[in-house]
Coordinates of C-alpha atoms in Angstrom, one line a residue:
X1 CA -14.1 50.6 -4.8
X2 CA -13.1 47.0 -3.6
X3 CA -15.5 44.1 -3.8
X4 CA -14.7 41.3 -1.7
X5 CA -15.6 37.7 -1.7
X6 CA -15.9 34.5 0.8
X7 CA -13.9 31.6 -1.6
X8 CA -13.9 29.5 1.7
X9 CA -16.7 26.9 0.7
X10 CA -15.5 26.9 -2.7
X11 CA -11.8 26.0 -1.4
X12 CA -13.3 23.4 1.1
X13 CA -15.1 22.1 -2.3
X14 CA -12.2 22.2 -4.3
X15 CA -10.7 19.6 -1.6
X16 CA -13.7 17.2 -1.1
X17 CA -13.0 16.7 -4.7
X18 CA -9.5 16.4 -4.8
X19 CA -9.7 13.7 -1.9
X20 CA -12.5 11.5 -3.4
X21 CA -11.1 11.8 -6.3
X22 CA -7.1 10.7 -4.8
X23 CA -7.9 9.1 -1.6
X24 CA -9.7 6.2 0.0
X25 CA -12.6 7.3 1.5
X26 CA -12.7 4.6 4.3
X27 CA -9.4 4.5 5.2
X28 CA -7.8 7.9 4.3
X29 CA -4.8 6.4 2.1
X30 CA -4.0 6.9 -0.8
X31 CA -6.1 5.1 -3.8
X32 CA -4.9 3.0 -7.2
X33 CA -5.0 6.4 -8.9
X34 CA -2.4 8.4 -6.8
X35 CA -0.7 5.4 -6.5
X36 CA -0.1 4.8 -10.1
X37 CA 0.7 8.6 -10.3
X38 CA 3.2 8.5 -8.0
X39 CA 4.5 5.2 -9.1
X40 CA 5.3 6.4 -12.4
X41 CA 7.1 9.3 -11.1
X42 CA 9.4 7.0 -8.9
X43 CA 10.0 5.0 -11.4
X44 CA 11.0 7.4 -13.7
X45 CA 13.4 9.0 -11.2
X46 CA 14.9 5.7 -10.1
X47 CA 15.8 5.5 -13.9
X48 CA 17.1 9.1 -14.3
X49 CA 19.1 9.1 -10.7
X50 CA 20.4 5.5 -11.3
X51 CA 18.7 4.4 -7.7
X52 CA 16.2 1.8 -6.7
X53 CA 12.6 1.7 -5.2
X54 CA 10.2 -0.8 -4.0
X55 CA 6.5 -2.1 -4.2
X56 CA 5.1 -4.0 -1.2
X57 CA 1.7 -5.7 -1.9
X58 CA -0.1 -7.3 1.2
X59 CA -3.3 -9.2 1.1
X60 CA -5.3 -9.6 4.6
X61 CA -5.3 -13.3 4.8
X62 CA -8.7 -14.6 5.3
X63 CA -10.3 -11.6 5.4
X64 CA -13.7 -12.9 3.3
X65 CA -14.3 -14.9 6.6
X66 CA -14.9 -12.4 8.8
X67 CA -16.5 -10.3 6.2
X68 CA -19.1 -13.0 5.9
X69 CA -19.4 -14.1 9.5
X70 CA -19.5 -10.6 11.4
X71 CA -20.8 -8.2 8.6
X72 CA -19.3 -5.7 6.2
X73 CA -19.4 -3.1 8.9
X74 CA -16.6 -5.2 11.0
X75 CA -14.6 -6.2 8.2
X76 CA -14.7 -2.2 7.7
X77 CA -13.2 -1.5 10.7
X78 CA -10.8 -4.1 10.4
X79 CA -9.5 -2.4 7.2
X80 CA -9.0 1.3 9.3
X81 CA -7.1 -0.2 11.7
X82 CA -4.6 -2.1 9.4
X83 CA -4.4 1.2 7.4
X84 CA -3.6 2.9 10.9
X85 CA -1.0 0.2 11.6
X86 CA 0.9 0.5 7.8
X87 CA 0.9 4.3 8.0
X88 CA 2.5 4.0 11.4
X89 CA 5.3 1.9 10.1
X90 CA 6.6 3.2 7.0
X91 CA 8.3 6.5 6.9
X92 CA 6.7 10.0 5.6
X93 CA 7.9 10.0 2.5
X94 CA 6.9 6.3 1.8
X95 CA 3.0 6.0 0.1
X96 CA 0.5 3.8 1.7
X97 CA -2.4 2.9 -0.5
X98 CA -5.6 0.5 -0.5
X99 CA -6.0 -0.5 -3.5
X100 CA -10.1 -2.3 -2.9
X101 CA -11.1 -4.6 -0.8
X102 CA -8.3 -6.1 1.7
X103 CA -5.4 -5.4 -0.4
X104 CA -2.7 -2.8 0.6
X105 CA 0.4 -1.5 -1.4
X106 CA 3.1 0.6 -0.2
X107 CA 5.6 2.1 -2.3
X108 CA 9.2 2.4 -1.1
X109 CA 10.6 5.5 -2.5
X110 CA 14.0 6.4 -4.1
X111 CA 16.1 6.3 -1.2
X112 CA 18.5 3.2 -2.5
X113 CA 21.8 3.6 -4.3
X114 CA 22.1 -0.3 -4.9
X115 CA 19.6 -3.5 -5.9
X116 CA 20.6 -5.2 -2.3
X117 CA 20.0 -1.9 -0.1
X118 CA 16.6 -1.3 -1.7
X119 CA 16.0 -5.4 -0.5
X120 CA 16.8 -5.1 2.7
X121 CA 15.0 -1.6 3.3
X122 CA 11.9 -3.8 1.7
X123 CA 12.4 -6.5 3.4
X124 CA 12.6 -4.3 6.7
X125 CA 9.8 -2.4 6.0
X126 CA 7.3 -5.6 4.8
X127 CA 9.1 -7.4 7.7
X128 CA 7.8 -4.6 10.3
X129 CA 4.1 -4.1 8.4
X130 CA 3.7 -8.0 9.1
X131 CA 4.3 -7.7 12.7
X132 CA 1.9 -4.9 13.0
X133 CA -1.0 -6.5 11.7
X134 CA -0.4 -9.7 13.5
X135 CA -1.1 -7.6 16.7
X136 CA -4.5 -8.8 18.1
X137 CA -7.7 -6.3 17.2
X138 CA -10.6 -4.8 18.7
X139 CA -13.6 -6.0 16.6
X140 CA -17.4 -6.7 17.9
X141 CA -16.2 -6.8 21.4
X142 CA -13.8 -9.7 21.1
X143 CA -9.7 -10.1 20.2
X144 CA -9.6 -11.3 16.5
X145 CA -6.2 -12.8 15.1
X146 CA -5.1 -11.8 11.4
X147 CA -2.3 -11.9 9.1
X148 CA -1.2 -10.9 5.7
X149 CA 0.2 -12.5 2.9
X150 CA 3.4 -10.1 1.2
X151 CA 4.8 -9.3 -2.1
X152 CA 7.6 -7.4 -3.0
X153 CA 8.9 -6.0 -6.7
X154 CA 12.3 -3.9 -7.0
X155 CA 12.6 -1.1 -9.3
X156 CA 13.9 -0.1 -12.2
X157 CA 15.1 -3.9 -12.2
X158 CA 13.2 -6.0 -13.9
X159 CA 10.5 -4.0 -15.8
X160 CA 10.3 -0.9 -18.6
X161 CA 7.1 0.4 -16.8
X162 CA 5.2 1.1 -13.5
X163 CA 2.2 -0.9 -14.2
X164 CA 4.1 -4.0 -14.2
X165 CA 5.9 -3.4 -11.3
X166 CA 2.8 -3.5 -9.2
X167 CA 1.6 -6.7 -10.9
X168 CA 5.2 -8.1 -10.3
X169 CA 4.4 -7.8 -6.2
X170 CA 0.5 -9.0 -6.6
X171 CA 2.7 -12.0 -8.2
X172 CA 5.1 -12.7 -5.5
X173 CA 1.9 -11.9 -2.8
X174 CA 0.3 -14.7 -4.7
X175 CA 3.1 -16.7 -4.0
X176 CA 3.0 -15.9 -0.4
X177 CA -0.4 -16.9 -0.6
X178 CA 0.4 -20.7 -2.0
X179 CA 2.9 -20.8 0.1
X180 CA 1.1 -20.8 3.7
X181 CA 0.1 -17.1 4.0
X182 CA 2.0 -15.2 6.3
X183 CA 5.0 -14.5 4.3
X184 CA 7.2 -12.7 2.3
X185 CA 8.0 -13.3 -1.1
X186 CA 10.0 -11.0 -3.5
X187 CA 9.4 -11.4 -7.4
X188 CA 11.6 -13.2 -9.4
X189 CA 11.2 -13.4 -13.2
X190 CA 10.9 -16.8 -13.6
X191 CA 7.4 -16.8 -11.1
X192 CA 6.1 -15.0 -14.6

């Protein structure tokens, strides 16, 4: 005697929650939660295998504008297609992320054997992400113009944990910020 049963809609289910629960919803990235997750594990392999990581932070500048003037419904798919164009310029193994709102992180993983290859990989990568999103959009049937404002932290550096490596790249994004948007800033303790 054999009783068999269907688990395909409570599979499916299993996976609906696992996504909300992990992933952005609008843009398909990964969310703060994963993020941190796999943060701590990087850093705590960066420590262990004496390599180096990073933590780019962008910031859409001026995003609130078009929010306001063109409705939440544009500025959302303003925020797919810069997710589209991050994802397409950082490798596999790399994390993309949207943290809320128009803020992005990446997370460089454990590739680097030294403090200066793991900067210029960063620098690279941010360098590339920029580009990207200065590309003209689609949006409400006319070309819109953006950029992004850039912060990067190196890791295991100048931190004991992974929480304050991501506020050590809001920091130097800040900075990029103040600085005329558009940029790249890396963190540097004395910015604390």
């Amino acid at each position: 005697i054999a009783i068999f049963s269907d688990i395909t809609e409570k599979k499916l289910a299993e996976k609906q929650i696992r996504d909300l629960a992990y992933y952005d919803s609008l843009t398909g990235l990964a969310n703060r939660r994963l993020l941190l997750d796999r943060l701590e594990q990087a850093f705590s392999t960066a420590k262990r295998k004496h390599t180096f990581g990073a933590v780019i932070f962008l910031d859409l500048d001026k995003f609130k504008i078009l929010n306001d003037s063109l409705g939440h419904h544009i500025g959302d798919e303003l925020l797919i297609q810069v997710a589209d164009r991050i994802k397409n310029n950082i490798r596999q193994e790399d994390t993309a992320c949207r943290l809320g709102g128009d803020e992005f992180v990446v997370l460089i993983s454990n590739t680097a054997e030294s403090l200066k290859q793991v900067a210029n990989q960063a620098t690279d990568v941010a360098e590339k992400i920029r580009i990207a999103i200065n590309q003209p959009y689609q949006l409400a049937g006319s070309e819109q113009l953006f950029s992004t404002s850039i912060g990067v932290s190196l890791f295991p550096e100048e931190t004991n944990n992974a929480q304050a490596i991501l506020q050590q790249a809001d920091t130097a994004m800040y900075l990029s910020k103040e600085t005329g948007r558009n940029t790249i800033n890396f963190f540097r303790p004395s910015m604390q």
